[in-house]
Amino acid sequence: MNNLKEKITVIYLPFLVFSAIILVSYNLIRWFLDLRSGFIPLTENILELWIPFFLPWLLTPLWLTKRIKILRGRGWDNDDHFVYYAIINFSIGMVLTISQGNIVSAPFSLIHVGSPVDVAQQPREIYFSIESFEIRRRKCINTRYVNSSSTRGSTTYYFHSYYICPFEGAEHIWYAVPYMYIFNPRDEEVPRQVRKQEFFADAGRQFSDFDFNNVSYFERLRRSAILNALVDTIEQRVRRDDAREIVVLRVRQNSFERRLGYDYMDTVHAFGIASLVVLVMLLVAKTANREPAPAFVLCGEGKTAEKGKRRRRRKRKKR
C-alpha cells in the first residue's frame, strides 16, 4: 500500500472519470446513430462485443501512458506495464460490453399493435404485442447452422435450429422459433456429429407440437449474422413477389418485465466490480523509483505550470 495517495490521485481517479466518459459517450452514440436512426451499418455482434472490447485499448493510452510509470511489477522490467494495462482495459471493456445489453433493451417499451402488418410501420421499435395473427404453417422453413468459440485447449460449439413461418396476410413478416444447444467436448461423452443430429431431430419434434399462440411478446431481430442468415434462407427458398424488407419476429414466452437487460443495475454493478478490481490492483502494486507523475489535473494545467517554471529559470539566469 505504499504511496497509496499518489496511486489514487494519479491513476485511480482518472480511471473512474475516463471509464464514465467512455461508457456514456459510446452508449449515446450508439443510441442515436444505430438504435434510433439506423445510420451505422454494422451488425450487433460488432457493436456489442468487438468495439466495446477493443475501444479501451485504443483510448486508454491517451491518459495512462505516463501515469502507469509510477507503478512497477514484480519480475517485469520497469517499462513493461502490460499487466496493468490489461487489467484496466479488461475492466473498462467488461463494463462497456455489459452496458450494451441494457442499451438495446431497457429504453424500449412494449408496442401493442392489432396485426403483423402494423409492425412494419414502426421500424425503430423492437418489442411488440400483436393482438391477432395467423400463421401459414405449410410455409414454415427450417434453417440450421453451427458456430463456435475457442479458448485455450477447447472449442465450444453452438448448434442452432430456426423454424420460421410467414404471417397470414403479411408475407414479408416472419414468425421465428429458435432452438439452440451448446456442445462442449469436455462435458460430452457422445461425438459432436452424433449430438448435433440428435439435437436437430429433437428440435423438429418440439416444433411439431409448438403452440403458436403461446406468446408473451415478439422481439424484432436487429441487424445481425442471424438475421442475415434467415433473410438469405427466405430469399433462396421462397418465391416472393413482395419487394418490401423482410422482418423477422422472434417469439418470446417469458415476461416482458423480466426480459434480459431490462434493468440498468447490471451496468451499475459491473462498474462497481471493475472499480474494485482496479483498486485492488493499485493496493497490491508497488510504486517505481521515478520522478512523481502528474496528478489528476485539468487538461493544460500541467503544461502551464511547466512553462511558468521555465520562465522563472530564464529570469534567474539573466540576473
PDB file of N, CA and C in Angstrom, residues 102-150:
ATOM      1  N   ASN A 102     -28.097  -3.520 -21.820  1.00  0.00           N
ATOM      2  CA  ASN A 102     -29.084  -2.587 -21.289  1.00  0.00           C
ATOM      3  C   ASN A 102     -29.548  -1.588 -22.343  1.00  0.00           C
ATOM      4  N   ILE A 103     -28.621  -1.067 -23.130  1.00  0.00           N
ATOM      5  CA  ILE A 103     -28.978  -0.013 -24.075  1.00  0.00           C
ATOM      6  C   ILE A 103     -29.893  -0.525 -25.179  1.00  0.00           C
ATOM      7  N   VAL A 104     -29.842  -1.830 -25.496  1.00  0.00           N
ATOM      8  CA  VAL A 104     -30.704  -2.369 -26.551  1.00  0.00           C
ATOM      9  C   VAL A 104     -31.996  -2.945 -25.981  1.00  0.00           C
ATOM     10  N   SER A 105     -32.181  -2.862 -24.673  1.00  0.00           N
ATOM     11  CA  SER A 105     -33.376  -3.458 -24.078  1.00  0.00           C
ATOM     12  C   SER A 105     -34.138  -2.471 -23.192  1.00  0.00           C
ATOM     13  N   ALA A 106     -33.461  -1.911 -22.211  1.00  0.00           N
ATOM     14  CA  ALA A 106     -34.142  -1.110 -21.195  1.00  0.00           C
ATOM     15  C   ALA A 106     -34.899   0.106 -21.745  1.00  0.00           C
ATOM     16  N   PRO A 107     -34.364   0.863 -22.724  1.00  0.00           N
ATOM     17  CA  PRO A 107     -35.080   2.070 -23.168  1.00  0.00           C
ATOM     18  C   PRO A 107     -36.335   1.788 -23.976  1.00  0.00           C
ATOM     19  N   PHE A 108     -36.534   0.572 -24.457  1.00  0.00           N
ATOM     20  CA  PHE A 108     -37.648   0.283 -25.350  1.00  0.00           C
ATOM     21  C   PHE A 108     -38.855  -0.230 -24.566  1.00  0.00           C
ATOM     22  N   SER A 109     -40.013   0.191 -24.986  1.00  0.00           N
ATOM     23  CA  SER A 109     -41.257  -0.255 -24.365  1.00  0.00           C
ATOM     24  C   SER A 109     -41.950  -1.269 -25.264  1.00  0.00           C
ATOM     25  N   LEU A 110     -42.962  -1.898 -24.723  1.00  0.00           N
ATOM     26  CA  LEU A 110     -43.738  -2.887 -25.473  1.00  0.00           C
ATOM     27  C   LEU A 110     -44.812  -2.177 -26.289  1.00  0.00           C
ATOM     28  N   ILE A 111     -44.778  -2.347 -27.605  1.00  0.00           N
ATOM     29  CA  ILE A 111     -45.707  -1.682 -28.512  1.00  0.00           C
ATOM     30  C   ILE A 111     -46.856  -2.637 -28.833  1.00  0.00           C
ATOM     31  N   HIS A 112     -48.070  -2.211 -28.587  1.00  0.00           N
ATOM     32  CA  HIS A 112     -49.248  -3.031 -28.861  1.00  0.00           C
ATOM     33  C   HIS A 112     -49.797  -2.683 -30.252  1.00  0.00           C
ATOM     34  N   VAL A 113     -49.910  -3.690 -31.105  1.00  0.00           N
ATOM     35  CA  VAL A 113     -50.421  -3.488 -32.462  1.00  0.00           C
ATOM     36  C   VAL A 113     -51.550  -4.476 -32.715  1.00  0.00           C
ATOM     37  N   GLY A 114     -52.355  -4.166 -33.706  1.00  0.00           N
ATOM     38  CA  GLY A 114     -53.504  -5.016 -33.989  1.00  0.00           C
ATOM     39  C   GLY A 114     -53.186  -6.215 -34.856  1.00  0.00           C
ATOM     40  N   SER A 115     -52.210  -6.047 -35.782  1.00  0.00           N
ATOM     41  CA  SER A 115     -51.881  -7.125 -36.717  1.00  0.00           C
ATOM     42  C   SER A 115     -50.404  -7.063 -37.057  1.00  0.00           C
ATOM     43  N   PRO A 116     -49.852  -8.124 -37.658  1.00  0.00           N
ATOM     44  CA  PRO A 116     -48.430  -8.110 -38.030  1.00  0.00           C
ATOM     45  C   PRO A 116     -48.060  -6.992 -38.997  1.00  0.00           C
ATOM     46  N   VAL A 117     -48.993  -6.584 -39.854  1.00  0.00           N
ATOM     47  CA  VAL A 117     -48.687  -5.528 -40.820  1.00  0.00           C
ATOM     48  C   VAL A 117     -48.299  -4.235 -40.123  1.00  0.00           C
ATOM     49  N   ASP A 118     -48.883  -3.977 -38.954  1.00  0.00           N
ATOM     50  CA  ASP A 118     -48.589  -2.742 -38.227  1.00  0.00           C
ATOM     51  C   ASP A 118     -47.154  -2.700 -37.712  1.00  0.00           C
ATOM     52  N   VAL A 119     -46.513  -3.866 -37.589  1.00  0.00           N
ATOM     53  CA  VAL A 119     -45.132  -3.905 -37.098  1.00  0.00           C
ATOM     54  C   VAL A 119     -44.200  -3.193 -38.069  1.00  0.00           C
ATOM     55  N   ALA A 120     -44.402  -3.396 -39.360  1.00  0.00           N
ATOM     56  CA  ALA A 120     -43.521  -2.802 -40.370  1.00  0.00           C
ATOM     57  C   ALA A 120     -43.610  -1.284 -40.387  1.00  0.00           C
ATOM     58  N   GLN A 121     -44.673  -0.721 -39.828  1.00  0.00           N
ATOM     59  CA  GLN A 121     -44.829   0.731 -39.808  1.00  0.00           C
ATOM     60  C   GLN A 121     -44.044   1.398 -38.685  1.00  0.00           C
ATOM     61  N   GLN A 122     -43.416   0.596 -37.836  1.00  0.00           N
ATOM     62  CA  GLN A 122     -42.617   1.145 -36.734  1.00  0.00           C
ATOM     63  C   GLN A 122     -41.228   0.493 -36.770  1.00  0.00           C
ATOM     64  N   PRO A 123     -40.390   0.913 -37.717  1.00  0.00           N
ATOM     65  CA  PRO A 123     -39.113   0.228 -37.963  1.00  0.00           C
ATOM     66  C   PRO A 123     -38.083   0.392 -36.854  1.00  0.00           C
ATOM     67  N   ARG A 124     -38.244   1.368 -35.949  1.00  0.00           N
ATOM     68  CA  ARG A 124     -37.239   1.593 -34.912  1.00  0.00           C
ATOM     69  C   ARG A 124     -37.620   0.983 -33.570  1.00  0.00           C
ATOM     70  N   GLU A 125     -38.791   0.364 -33.506  1.00  0.00           N
ATOM     71  CA  GLU A 125     -39.195  -0.310 -32.274  1.00  0.00           C
ATOM     72  C   GLU A 125     -38.767  -1.776 -32.323  1.00  0.00           C
ATOM     73  N   ILE A 126     -38.630  -2.383 -31.156  1.00  0.00           N
ATOM     74  CA  ILE A 126     -38.113  -3.751 -31.076  1.00  0.00           C
ATOM     75  C   ILE A 126     -39.138  -4.734 -30.534  1.00  0.00           C
ATOM     76  N   TYR A 127     -39.888  -4.336 -29.510  1.00  0.00           N
ATOM     77  CA  TYR A 127     -40.772  -5.274 -28.812  1.00  0.00           C
ATOM     78  C   TYR A 127     -42.227  -4.992 -29.174  1.00  0.00           C
ATOM     79  N   PHE A 128     -42.967  -6.073 -29.508  1.00  0.00           N
ATOM     80  CA  PHE A 128     -44.344  -5.923 -29.960  1.00  0.00           C
ATOM     81  C   PHE A 128     -45.252  -6.966 -29.313  1.00  0.00           C
ATOM     82  N   SER A 129     -46.478  -6.551 -29.085  1.00  0.00           N
ATOM     83  CA  SER A 129     -47.547  -7.454 -28.702  1.00  0.00           C
ATOM     84  C   SER A 129     -48.610  -7.366 -29.796  1.00  0.00           C
ATOM     85  N   ILE A 130     -48.853  -8.487 -30.480  1.00  0.00           N
ATOM     86  CA  ILE A 130     -49.784  -8.494 -31.606  1.00  0.00           C
ATOM     87  C   ILE A 130     -51.110  -9.082 -31.150  1.00  0.00           C
ATOM     88  N   GLU A 131     -52.158  -8.315 -31.322  1.00  0.00           N
ATOM     89  CA  GLU A 131     -53.475  -8.716 -30.822  1.00  0.00           C
ATOM     90  C   GLU A 131     -54.026  -9.936 -31.552  1.00  0.00           C
ATOM     91  N   SER A 132     -53.906  -9.957 -32.868  1.00  0.00           N
ATOM     92  CA  SER A 132     -54.490 -11.059 -33.637  1.00  0.00           C
ATOM     93  C   SER A 132     -53.572 -11.414 -34.806  1.00  0.00           C
ATOM     94  N   PHE A 133     -53.318 -12.707 -34.975  1.00  0.00           N
ATOM     95  CA  PHE A 133     -52.476 -13.129 -36.089  1.00  0.00           C
ATOM     96  C   PHE A 133     -52.749 -14.599 -36.405  1.00  0.00           C
ATOM     97  N   GLU A 134     -52.422 -14.975 -37.646  1.00  0.00           N
ATOM     98  CA  GLU A 134     -52.488 -16.355 -38.101  1.00  0.00           C
ATOM     99  C   GLU A 134     -51.173 -16.702 -38.774  1.00  0.00           C
ATOM    100  N   ILE A 135     -50.783 -17.960 -38.659  1.00  0.00           N
ATOM    101  CA  ILE A 135     -49.520 -18.427 -39.213  1.00  0.00           C
ATOM    102  C   ILE A 135     -49.787 -19.377 -40.383  1.00  0.00           C
ATOM    103  N   ARG A 136     -49.027 -19.213 -41.446  1.00  0.00           N
ATOM    104  CA  ARG A 136     -49.123 -20.130 -42.582  1.00  0.00           C
ATOM    105  C   ARG A 136     -48.206 -21.321 -42.294  1.00  0.00           C
ATOM    106  N   ARG A 137     -48.721 -22.312 -41.634  1.00  0.00           N
ATOM    107  CA  ARG A 137     -47.926 -23.436 -41.150  1.00  0.00           C
ATOM    108  C   ARG A 137     -47.261 -24.216 -42.283  1.00  0.00           C
ATOM    109  N   ARG A 138     -47.940 -24.338 -43.402  1.00  0.00           N
ATOM    110  CA  ARG A 138     -47.392 -25.129 -44.504  1.00  0.00           C
ATOM    111  C   ARG A 138     -46.208 -24.454 -45.175  1.00  0.00           C
ATOM    112  N   LYS A 139     -46.011 -23.176 -44.896  1.00  0.00           N
ATOM    113  CA  LYS A 139     -44.907 -22.430 -45.494  1.00  0.00           C
ATOM    114  C   LYS A 139     -43.703 -22.319 -44.555  1.00  0.00           C
ATOM    115  N   CYS A 140     -43.741 -23.034 -43.443  1.00  0.00           N
ATOM    116  CA  CYS A 140     -42.636 -22.943 -42.471  1.00  0.00           C
ATOM    117  C   CYS A 140     -41.347 -23.515 -43.064  1.00  0.00           C
ATOM    118  N   ILE A 141     -40.236 -22.898 -42.703  1.00  0.00           N
ATOM    119  CA  ILE A 141     -38.908 -23.284 -43.193  1.00  0.00           C
ATOM    120  C   ILE A 141     -38.001 -23.544 -41.991  1.00  0.00           C
ATOM    121  N   ASN A 142     -37.167 -24.549 -42.116  1.00  0.00           N
ATOM    122  CA  ASN A 142     -36.179 -24.825 -41.081  1.00  0.00           C
ATOM    123  C   ASN A 142     -34.778 -24.535 -41.625  1.00  0.00           C
ATOM    124  N   THR A 143     -34.028 -23.752 -40.875  1.00  0.00           N
ATOM    125  CA  THR A 143     -32.639 -23.478 -41.247  1.00  0.00           C
ATOM    126  C   THR A 143     -31.739 -23.811 -40.071  1.00  0.00           C
ATOM    127  N   ARG A 144     -30.610 -24.434 -40.365  1.00  0.00           N
ATOM    128  CA  ARG A 144     -29.690 -24.883 -39.325  1.00  0.00           C
ATOM    129  C   ARG A 144     -28.291 -24.347 -39.600  1.00  0.00           C
ATOM    130  N   TYR A 145     -27.590 -24.037 -38.552  1.00  0.00           N
ATOM    131  CA  TYR A 145     -26.190 -23.658 -38.697  1.00  0.00           C
ATOM    132  C   TYR A 145     -25.463 -23.864 -37.381  1.00  0.00           C
ATOM    133  N   VAL A 146     -24.147 -23.902 -37.475  1.00  0.00           N
ATOM    134  CA  VAL A 146     -23.290 -24.155 -36.310  1.00  0.00           C
ATOM    135  C   VAL A 146     -22.199 -23.092 -36.278  1.00  0.00           C
ATOM    136  N   ASN A 147     -21.985 -22.498 -35.114  1.00  0.00           N
ATOM    137  CA  ASN A 147     -20.822 -21.635 -34.924  1.00  0.00           C
ATOM    138  C   ASN A 147     -20.081 -22.083 -33.671  1.00  0.00           C
ATOM    139  N   SER A 148     -18.935 -21.514 -33.438  1.00  0.00           N
ATOM    140  CA  SER A 148     -18.094 -21.985 -32.344  1.00  0.00           C
ATOM    141  C   SER A 148     -17.281 -20.846 -31.769  1.00  0.00           C
ATOM    142  N   SER A 149     -16.787 -21.059 -30.567  1.00  0.00           N
ATOM    143  CA  SER A 149     -15.854 -20.138 -29.917  1.00  0.00           C
ATOM    144  C   SER A 149     -14.752 -20.972 -29.296  1.00  0.00           C
ATOM    145  N   SER A 150     -13.522 -20.495 -29.445  1.00  0.00           N
ATOM    146  CA  SER A 150     -12.361 -21.266 -28.987  1.00  0.00           C
ATOM    147  C   SER A 150     -11.686 -20.578 -27.819  1.00  0.00           C
TER     148      SER A 150
END
